[in-house]
CSV table of C-alpha atoms and ligand atoms in Angstrom, one decimal:
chain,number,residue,atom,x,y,z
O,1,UNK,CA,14.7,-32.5,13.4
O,2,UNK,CA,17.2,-29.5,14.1
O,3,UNK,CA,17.3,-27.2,11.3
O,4,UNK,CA,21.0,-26.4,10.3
O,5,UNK,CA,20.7,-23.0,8.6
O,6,UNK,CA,23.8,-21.2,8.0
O,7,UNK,CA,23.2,-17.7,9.5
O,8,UNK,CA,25.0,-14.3,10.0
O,9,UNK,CA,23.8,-11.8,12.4
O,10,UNK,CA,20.8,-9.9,10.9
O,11,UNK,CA,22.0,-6.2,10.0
O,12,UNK,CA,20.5,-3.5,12.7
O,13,UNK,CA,18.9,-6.4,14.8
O,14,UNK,CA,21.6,-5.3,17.4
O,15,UNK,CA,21.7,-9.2,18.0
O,16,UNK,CA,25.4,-9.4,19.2
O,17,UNK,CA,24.3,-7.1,21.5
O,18,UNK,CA,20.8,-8.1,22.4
O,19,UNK,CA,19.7,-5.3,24.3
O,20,UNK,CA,17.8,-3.3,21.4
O,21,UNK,CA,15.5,-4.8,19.8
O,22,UNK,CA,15.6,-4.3,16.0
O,23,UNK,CA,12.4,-1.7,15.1
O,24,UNK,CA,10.6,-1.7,11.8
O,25,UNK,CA,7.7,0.3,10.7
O,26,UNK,CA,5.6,2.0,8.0
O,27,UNK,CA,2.5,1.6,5.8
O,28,UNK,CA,0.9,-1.7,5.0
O,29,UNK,CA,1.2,-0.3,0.9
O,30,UNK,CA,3.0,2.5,-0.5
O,31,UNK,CA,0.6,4.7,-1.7
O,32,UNK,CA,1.8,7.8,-2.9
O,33,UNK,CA,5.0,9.6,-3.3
O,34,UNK,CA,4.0,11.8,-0.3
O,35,UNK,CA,2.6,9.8,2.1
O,36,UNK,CA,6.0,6.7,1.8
O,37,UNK,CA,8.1,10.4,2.3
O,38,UNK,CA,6.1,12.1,4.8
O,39,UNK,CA,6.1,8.6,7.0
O,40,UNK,CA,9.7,8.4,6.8
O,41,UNK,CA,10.3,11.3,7.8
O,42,UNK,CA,7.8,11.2,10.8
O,43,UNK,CA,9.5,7.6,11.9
O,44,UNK,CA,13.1,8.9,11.4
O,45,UNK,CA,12.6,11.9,13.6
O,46,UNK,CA,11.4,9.2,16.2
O,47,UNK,CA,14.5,7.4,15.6
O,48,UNK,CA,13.5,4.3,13.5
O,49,UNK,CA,16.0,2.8,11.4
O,50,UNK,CA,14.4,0.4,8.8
O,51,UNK,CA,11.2,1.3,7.0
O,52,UNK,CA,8.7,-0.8,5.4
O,53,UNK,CA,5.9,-0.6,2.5
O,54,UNK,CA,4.3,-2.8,0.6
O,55,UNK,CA,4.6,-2.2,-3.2
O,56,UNK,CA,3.0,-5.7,-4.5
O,57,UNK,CA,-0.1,-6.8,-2.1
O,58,UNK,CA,-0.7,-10.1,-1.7
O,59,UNK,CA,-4.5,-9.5,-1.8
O,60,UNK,CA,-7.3,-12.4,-0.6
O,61,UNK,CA,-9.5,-10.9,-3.3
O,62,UNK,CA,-9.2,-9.6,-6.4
O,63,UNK,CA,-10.9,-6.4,-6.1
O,64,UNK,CA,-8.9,-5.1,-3.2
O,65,UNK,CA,-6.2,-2.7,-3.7
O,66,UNK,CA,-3.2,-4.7,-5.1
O,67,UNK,CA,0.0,-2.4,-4.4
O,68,UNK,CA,1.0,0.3,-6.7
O,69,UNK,CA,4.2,-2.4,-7.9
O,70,UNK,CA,7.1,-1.2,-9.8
O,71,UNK,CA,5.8,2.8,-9.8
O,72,UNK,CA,6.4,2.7,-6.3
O,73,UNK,CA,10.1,2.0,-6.0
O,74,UNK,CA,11.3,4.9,-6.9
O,75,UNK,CA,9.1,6.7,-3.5
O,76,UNK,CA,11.1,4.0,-1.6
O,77,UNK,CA,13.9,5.3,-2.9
O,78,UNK,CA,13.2,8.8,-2.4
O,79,UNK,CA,12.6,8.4,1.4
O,80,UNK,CA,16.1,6.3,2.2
O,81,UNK,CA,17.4,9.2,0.6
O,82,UNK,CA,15.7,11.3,2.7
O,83,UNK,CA,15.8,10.0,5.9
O,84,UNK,CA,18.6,7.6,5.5
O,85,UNK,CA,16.4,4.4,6.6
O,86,UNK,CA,16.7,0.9,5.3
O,87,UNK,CA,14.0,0.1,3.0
O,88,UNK,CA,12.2,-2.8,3.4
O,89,UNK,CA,9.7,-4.3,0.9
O,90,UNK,CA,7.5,-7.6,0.2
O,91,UNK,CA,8.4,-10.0,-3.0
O,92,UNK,CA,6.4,-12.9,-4.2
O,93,UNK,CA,7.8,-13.8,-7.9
O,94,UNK,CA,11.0,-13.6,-9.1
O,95,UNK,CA,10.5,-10.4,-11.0
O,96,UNK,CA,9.8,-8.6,-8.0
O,97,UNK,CA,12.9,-9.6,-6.6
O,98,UNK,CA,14.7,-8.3,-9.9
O,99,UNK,CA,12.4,-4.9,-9.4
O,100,UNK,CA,13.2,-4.3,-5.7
O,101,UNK,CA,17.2,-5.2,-6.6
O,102,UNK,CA,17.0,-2.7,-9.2
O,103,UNK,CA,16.1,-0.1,-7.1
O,104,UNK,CA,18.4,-0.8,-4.5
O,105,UNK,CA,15.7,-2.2,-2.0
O,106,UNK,CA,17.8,-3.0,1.7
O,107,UNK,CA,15.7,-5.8,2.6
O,108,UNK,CA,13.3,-7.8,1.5
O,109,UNK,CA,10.4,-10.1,3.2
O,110,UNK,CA,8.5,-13.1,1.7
O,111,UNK,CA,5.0,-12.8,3.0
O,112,UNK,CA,2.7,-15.5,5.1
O,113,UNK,CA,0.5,-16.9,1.6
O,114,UNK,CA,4.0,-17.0,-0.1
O,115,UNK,CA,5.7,-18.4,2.4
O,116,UNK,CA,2.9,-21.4,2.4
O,117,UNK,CA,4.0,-22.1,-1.3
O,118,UNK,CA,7.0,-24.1,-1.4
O,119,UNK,CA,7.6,-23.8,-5.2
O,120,UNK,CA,6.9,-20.0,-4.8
O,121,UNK,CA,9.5,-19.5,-2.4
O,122,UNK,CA,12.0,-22.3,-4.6
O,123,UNK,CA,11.8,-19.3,-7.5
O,124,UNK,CA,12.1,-16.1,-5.2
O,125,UNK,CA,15.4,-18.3,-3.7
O,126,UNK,CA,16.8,-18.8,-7.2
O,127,UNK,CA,16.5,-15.2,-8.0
O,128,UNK,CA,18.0,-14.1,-5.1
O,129,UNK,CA,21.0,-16.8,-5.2
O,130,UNK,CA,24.5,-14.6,-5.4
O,131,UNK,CA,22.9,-11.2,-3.8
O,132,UNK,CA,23.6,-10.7,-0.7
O,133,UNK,CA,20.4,-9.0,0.7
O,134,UNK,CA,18.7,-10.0,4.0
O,135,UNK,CA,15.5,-11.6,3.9
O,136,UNK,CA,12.9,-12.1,6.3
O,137,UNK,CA,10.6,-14.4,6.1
O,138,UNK,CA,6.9,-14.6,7.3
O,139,UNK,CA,5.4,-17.5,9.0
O,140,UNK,CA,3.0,-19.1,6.6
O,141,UNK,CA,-0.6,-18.6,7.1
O,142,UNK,CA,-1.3,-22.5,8.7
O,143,UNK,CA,0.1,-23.3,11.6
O,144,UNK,CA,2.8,-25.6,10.1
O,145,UNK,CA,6.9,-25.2,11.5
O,146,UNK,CA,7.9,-27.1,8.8
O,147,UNK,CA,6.6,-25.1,6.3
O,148,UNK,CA,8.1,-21.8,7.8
O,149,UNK,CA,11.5,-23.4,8.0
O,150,UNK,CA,11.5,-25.3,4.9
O,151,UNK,CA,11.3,-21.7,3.6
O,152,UNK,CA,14.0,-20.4,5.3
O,153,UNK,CA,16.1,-23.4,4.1
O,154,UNK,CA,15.3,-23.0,0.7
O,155,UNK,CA,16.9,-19.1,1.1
O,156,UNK,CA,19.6,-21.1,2.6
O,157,UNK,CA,20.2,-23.7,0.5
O,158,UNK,CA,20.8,-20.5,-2.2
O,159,UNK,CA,23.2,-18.9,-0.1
O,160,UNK,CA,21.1,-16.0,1.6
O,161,UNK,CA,22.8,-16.1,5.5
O,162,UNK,CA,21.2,-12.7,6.7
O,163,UNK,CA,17.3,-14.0,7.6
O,164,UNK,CA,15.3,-13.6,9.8
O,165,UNK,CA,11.4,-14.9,11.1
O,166,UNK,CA,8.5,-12.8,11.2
O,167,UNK,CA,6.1,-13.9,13.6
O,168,UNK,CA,2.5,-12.8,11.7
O,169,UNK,CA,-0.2,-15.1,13.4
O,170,UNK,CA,-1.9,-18.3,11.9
O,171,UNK,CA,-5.3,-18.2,10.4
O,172,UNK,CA,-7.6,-20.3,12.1
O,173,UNK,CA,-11.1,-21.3,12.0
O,174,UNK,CA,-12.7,-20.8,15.4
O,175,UNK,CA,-13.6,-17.2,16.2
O,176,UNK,CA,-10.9,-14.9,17.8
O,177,UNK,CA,-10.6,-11.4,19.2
O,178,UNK,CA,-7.2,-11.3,16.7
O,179,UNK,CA,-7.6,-11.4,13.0
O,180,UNK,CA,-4.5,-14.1,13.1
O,181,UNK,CA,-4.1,-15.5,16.6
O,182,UNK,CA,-0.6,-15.7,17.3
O,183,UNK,CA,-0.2,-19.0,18.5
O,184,UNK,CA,2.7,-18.7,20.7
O,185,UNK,CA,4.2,-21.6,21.2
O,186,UNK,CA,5.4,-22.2,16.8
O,187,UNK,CA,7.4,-18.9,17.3
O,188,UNK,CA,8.7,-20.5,20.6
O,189,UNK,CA,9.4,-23.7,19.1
O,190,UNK,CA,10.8,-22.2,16.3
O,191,UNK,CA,13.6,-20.4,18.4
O,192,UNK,CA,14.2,-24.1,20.1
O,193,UNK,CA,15.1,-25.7,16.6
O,194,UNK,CA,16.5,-22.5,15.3
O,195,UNK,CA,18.3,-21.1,17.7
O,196,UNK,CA,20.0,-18.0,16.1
O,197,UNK,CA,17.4,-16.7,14.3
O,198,UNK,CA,16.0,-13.4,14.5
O,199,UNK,CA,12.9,-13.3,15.4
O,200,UNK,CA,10.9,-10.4,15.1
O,201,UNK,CA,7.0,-10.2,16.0
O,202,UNK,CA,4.1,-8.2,13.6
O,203,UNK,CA,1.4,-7.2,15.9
O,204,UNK,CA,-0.5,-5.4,13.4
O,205,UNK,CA,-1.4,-8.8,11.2
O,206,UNK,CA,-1.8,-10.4,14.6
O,207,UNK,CA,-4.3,-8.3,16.1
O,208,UNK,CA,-6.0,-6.4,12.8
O,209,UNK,CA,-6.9,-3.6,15.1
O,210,UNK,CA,-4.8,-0.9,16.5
O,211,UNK,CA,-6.5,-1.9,20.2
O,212,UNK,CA,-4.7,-4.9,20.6
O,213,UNK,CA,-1.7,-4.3,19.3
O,214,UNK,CA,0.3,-3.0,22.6
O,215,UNK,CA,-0.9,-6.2,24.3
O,216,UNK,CA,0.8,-8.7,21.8
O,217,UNK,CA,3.3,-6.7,21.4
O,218,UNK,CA,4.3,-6.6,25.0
O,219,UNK,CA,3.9,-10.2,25.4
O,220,UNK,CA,6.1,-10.7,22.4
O,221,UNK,CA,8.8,-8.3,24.3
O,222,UNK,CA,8.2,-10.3,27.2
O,223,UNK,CA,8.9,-13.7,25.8
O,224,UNK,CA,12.2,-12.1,23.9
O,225,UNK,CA,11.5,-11.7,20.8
O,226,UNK,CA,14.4,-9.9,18.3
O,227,UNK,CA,12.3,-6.9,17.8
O,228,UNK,CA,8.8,-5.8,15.7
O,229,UNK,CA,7.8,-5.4,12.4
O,230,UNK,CA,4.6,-2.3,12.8
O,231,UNK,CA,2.2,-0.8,10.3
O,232,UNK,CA,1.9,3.0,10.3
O,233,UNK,CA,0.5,5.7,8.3
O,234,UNK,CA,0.3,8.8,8.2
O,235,UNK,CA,-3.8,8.7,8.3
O,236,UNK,CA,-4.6,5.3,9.2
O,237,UNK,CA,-8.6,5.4,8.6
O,238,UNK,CA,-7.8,6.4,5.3
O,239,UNK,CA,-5.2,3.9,4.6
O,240,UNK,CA,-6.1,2.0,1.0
O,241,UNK,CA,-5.4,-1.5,3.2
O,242,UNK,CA,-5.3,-2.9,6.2
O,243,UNK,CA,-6.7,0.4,7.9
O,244,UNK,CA,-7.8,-0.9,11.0
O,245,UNK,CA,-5.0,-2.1,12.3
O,246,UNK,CA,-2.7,0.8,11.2
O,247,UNK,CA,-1.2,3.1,13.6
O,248,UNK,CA,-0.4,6.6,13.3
O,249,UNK,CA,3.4,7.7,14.1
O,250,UNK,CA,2.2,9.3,17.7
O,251,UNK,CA,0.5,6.1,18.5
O,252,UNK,CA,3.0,3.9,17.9
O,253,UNK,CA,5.7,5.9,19.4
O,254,UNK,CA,3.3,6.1,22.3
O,255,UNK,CA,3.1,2.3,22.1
O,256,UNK,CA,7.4,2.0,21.8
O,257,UNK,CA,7.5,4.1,25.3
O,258,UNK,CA,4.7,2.3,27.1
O,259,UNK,CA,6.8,-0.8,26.1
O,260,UNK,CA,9.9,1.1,27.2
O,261,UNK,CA,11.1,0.9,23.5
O,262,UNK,CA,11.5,4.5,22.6
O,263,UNK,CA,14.3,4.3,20.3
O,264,UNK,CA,17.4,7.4,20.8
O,265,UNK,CA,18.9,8.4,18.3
O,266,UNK,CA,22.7,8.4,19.3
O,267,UNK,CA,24.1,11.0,21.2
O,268,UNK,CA,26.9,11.8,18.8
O,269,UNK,CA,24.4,11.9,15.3
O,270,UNK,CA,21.7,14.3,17.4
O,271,UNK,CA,24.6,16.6,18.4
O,272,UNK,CA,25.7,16.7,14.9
O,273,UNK,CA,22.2,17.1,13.5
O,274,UNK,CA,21.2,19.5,16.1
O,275,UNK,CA,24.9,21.6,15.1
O,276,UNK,CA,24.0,21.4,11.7
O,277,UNK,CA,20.6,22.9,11.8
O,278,UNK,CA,21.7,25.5,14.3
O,279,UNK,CA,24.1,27.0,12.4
O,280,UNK,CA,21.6,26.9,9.2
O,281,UNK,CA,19.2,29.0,12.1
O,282,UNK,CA,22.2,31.1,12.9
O,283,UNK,CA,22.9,32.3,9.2
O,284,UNK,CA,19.5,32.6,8.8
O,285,UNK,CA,19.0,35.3,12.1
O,286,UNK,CA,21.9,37.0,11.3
O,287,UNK,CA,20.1,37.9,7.5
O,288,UNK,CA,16.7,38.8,9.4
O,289,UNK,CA,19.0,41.2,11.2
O,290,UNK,CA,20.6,42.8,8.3
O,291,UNK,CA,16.9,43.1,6.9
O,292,UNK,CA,15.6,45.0,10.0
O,293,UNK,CA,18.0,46.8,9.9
O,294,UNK,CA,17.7,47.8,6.0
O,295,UNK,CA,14.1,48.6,6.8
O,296,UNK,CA,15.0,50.7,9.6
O,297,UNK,CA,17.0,53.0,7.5
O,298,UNK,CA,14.3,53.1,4.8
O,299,UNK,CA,11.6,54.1,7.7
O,300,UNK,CA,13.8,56.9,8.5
O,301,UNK,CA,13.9,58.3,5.2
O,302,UNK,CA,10.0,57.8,5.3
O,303,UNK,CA,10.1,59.7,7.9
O,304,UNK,CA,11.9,62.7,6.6
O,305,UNK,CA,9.7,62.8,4.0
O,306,UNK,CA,6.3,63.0,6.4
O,307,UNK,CA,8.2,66.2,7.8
O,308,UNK,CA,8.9,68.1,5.0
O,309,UNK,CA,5.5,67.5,3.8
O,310,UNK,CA,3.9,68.2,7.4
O,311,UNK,CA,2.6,65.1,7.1
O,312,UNK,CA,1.7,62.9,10.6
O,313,UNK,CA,4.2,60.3,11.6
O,314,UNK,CA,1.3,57.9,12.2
O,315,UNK,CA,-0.8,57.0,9.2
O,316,UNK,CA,-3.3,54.3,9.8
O,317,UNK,CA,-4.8,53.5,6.4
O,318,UNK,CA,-1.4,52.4,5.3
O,319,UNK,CA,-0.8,50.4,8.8
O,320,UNK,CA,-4.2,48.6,8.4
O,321,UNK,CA,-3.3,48.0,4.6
O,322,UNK,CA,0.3,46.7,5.4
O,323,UNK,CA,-0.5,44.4,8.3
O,324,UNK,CA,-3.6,42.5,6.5
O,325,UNK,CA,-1.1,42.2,3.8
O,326,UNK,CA,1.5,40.6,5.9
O,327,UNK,CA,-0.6,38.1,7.5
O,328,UNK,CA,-2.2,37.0,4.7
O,329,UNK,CA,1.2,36.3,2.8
O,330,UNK,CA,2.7,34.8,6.6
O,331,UNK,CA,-0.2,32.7,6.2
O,332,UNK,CA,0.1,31.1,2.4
O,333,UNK,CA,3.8,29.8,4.3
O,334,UNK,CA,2.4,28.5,7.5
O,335,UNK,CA,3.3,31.4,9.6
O,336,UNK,CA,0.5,32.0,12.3
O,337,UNK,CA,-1.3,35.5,12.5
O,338,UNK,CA,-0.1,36.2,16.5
O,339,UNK,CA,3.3,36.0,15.2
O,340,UNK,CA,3.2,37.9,12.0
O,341,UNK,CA,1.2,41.1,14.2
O,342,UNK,CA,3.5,40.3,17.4
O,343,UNK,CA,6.6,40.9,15.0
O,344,UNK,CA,4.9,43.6,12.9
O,345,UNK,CA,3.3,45.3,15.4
O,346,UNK,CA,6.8,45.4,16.9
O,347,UNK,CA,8.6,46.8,14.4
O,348,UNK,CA,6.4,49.5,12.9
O,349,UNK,CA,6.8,50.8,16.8
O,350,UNK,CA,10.4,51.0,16.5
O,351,UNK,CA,9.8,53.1,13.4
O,352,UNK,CA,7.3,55.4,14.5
O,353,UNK,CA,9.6,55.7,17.8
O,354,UNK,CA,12.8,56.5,15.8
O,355,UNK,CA,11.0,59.0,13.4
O,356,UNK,CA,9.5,61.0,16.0
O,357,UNK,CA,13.1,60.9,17.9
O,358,UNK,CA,14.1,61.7,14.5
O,359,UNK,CA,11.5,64.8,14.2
O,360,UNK,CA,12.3,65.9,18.1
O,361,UNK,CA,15.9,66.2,17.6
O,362,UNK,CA,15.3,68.0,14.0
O,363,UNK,CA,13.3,70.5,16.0
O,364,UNK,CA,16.0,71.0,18.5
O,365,UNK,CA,18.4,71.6,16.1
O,366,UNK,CA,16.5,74.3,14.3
O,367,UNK,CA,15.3,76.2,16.9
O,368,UNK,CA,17.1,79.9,17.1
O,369,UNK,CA,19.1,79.0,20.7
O,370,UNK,CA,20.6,76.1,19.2
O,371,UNK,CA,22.0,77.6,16.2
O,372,UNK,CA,25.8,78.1,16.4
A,1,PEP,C1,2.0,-7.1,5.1
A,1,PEP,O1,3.0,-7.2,5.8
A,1,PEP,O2,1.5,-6.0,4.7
A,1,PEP,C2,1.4,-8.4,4.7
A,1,PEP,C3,0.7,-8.5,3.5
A,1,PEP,O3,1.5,-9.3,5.6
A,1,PEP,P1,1.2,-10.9,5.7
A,1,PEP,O4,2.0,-11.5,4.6
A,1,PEP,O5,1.7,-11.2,7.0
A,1,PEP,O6,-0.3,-11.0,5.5
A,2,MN,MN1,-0.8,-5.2,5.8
């Protein structure tokens, strides 16, 4: 049976135009304030668009880290304001869906063991009936179509147009090298019945290890899929789920170019970007200048005073003092010990240089042929 869902072009899946596929990426779970910010940022200086965290985990068992929940909207928050990323997030109950509306979640997904639940998804539809938010929706953990579009026509049925499909793997009971063999031919299928959906492709539930992930993810590319759903984190091993299959922001951009996926930034927002920080740089140079040059005036008075008290222009308790001082200070904000002697070293030069230029000319001018 064809499946007749009412559908508007997913937003960023560049669909109209088809030639970029639609990116996604971030932690399996928001875990801290830091690490949802400190992934954004890493993943928007790549060039990715829409990020995504788990807030409420859809654990197998009960002891396993469930999702920080509602605490963790806010972080979400925090990091579109930030970075200026969409923010995407898992519901499974209607009161998520009020929580992540609330907070101004972008997008939401309904996730494989929901997405198996037909009266589940029937609530998360009602809540969201009359908000226009895109959803995507997960295939559901058995290898069953029908359940995977019955869900998506239940979102339909409530009015919810912008969807797509999230190709995750099916569990299955034979032994695999993938933690949810991805069964190829349901996505494909799925496109044949449903022509205009997007269809993105998570290689991280698929594989469940970081090795395999360029390999499905290639052959996903390579059968045309919409785009990719990733996890990342910042430290991966550490990761409070799903570590083994996360990826760190250098792998997976290494993984984006390998696939030929690097994302650019447009020309037009990196020029502005790149203007705006350089005149932040310039304003800032032009104030080191004014210091060095308020310290060069203050040497010279130092230096008048070493004269009149016969005192040697080069004192090296003080320079040994001041210079362990400086780099340990440069250090406490991250500024390397080369550079803090390099410039130091530099500048105490000029001022020994100018006071004894200082002391030479003094001499000149006092001795007896040079008086008027
Ligand atoms: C997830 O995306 O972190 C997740 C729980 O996925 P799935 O529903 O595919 O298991
Ligand atoms: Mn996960």
């Amino acid at each position: 049976m064809e499946s007749e869902l009412d559908l508007k072009p997913f937003p960023s899946s560049g669909k109209d135009q088809r030639e970029k596929p639609l990116i996604i990426a971030g932690p399996c779970s928001a875990e801290s304030e830091d690490q949802v910010v400190a992934t954004a940022r890493a993943l928007k200086d790549y060039g990715i668009g829409v990020f995504r965290a788990g807030v409420w985990k859809p654990r197998t068992r009960p002891g396993d880290f469930q999702g920080i929940g509602e605490d963790a909207l806010p972080w979400l928050q925090k990091a579109r304001e930030e970075t200026g990323m969409q923010m995407a997030t898992e519901v499974a109950t209607p009161r998520h869906v009020e929580q992540a509306l609330a907070h101004k979640i972008d997008i939401l997904w309904i996730g494989a063991r929901t997405t198996a639940n037909p009266f589940a998804v029937e609530e998360i539809a009602q809540a969201l009936q009359g908000h226009d938010i895109p959803v995507m929706v997960k295939n559901p953990i058995s290898p069953d179509l029908s359940l995977w579009i019955g869900a998506m026509e239940r979102l339909s049925k409530r009015g919810i147009r912008n969807m797509a499909a999230i190709h995750r793997g099916f569990s299955c009971l034979s032994k695999s090298a993938y933690r949810n063999p991805p069964q190829w031919d349901i996505p494909l299928q799925l496109k044949k019945k449903v022509p205009d959906i997007v269809l993105l492709h998570d290689p991280s539930h698929i594989a469940g290890q970081r090795q395999l992930i360029f390999k499905t993810a290639k052959k996903a590319m390579a059968l045309n899929m919409d785009g990719l759903m990733v996890e990342v984190h910042p430290q991966p091993k550490q990761a409070l789920s799903d570590s083994n299959q996360q990826l760190t922001p250098e792998g997976f951009m290494g993984i984006l170019h390998k696939l030929g996926l690097d994302v650019e930034t447009s020309p037009t927002h990196t020029r502005a970007e790149l203007e705006s920080l350089r005149s932040r740089i310039d304003s800032l140079d032009e104030a080191l200048l004014d210091i060095v040059a308020k310290r060069m005036r203050i040497s010279q008075e130092i230096g008048n005073v070493k004269q009149q008290h016969h005192m040697g222009i080069f004192q090296r308790e003080r320079w040994q003092k001041m210079i362990s001082k400086r780099i340990a200070r440069g250090r406490q904000r991250g500024i390397s010990r080369e550079l803090i002697e390099t410039v130091f070293e530099s500048i105490h030069q000029e001022s020994l240089a100018r006071q004894k230029a200082h002391r030479s000319e003094a001499k000149i001018h006092s001795t007896p042929n040079n008086r008027p």
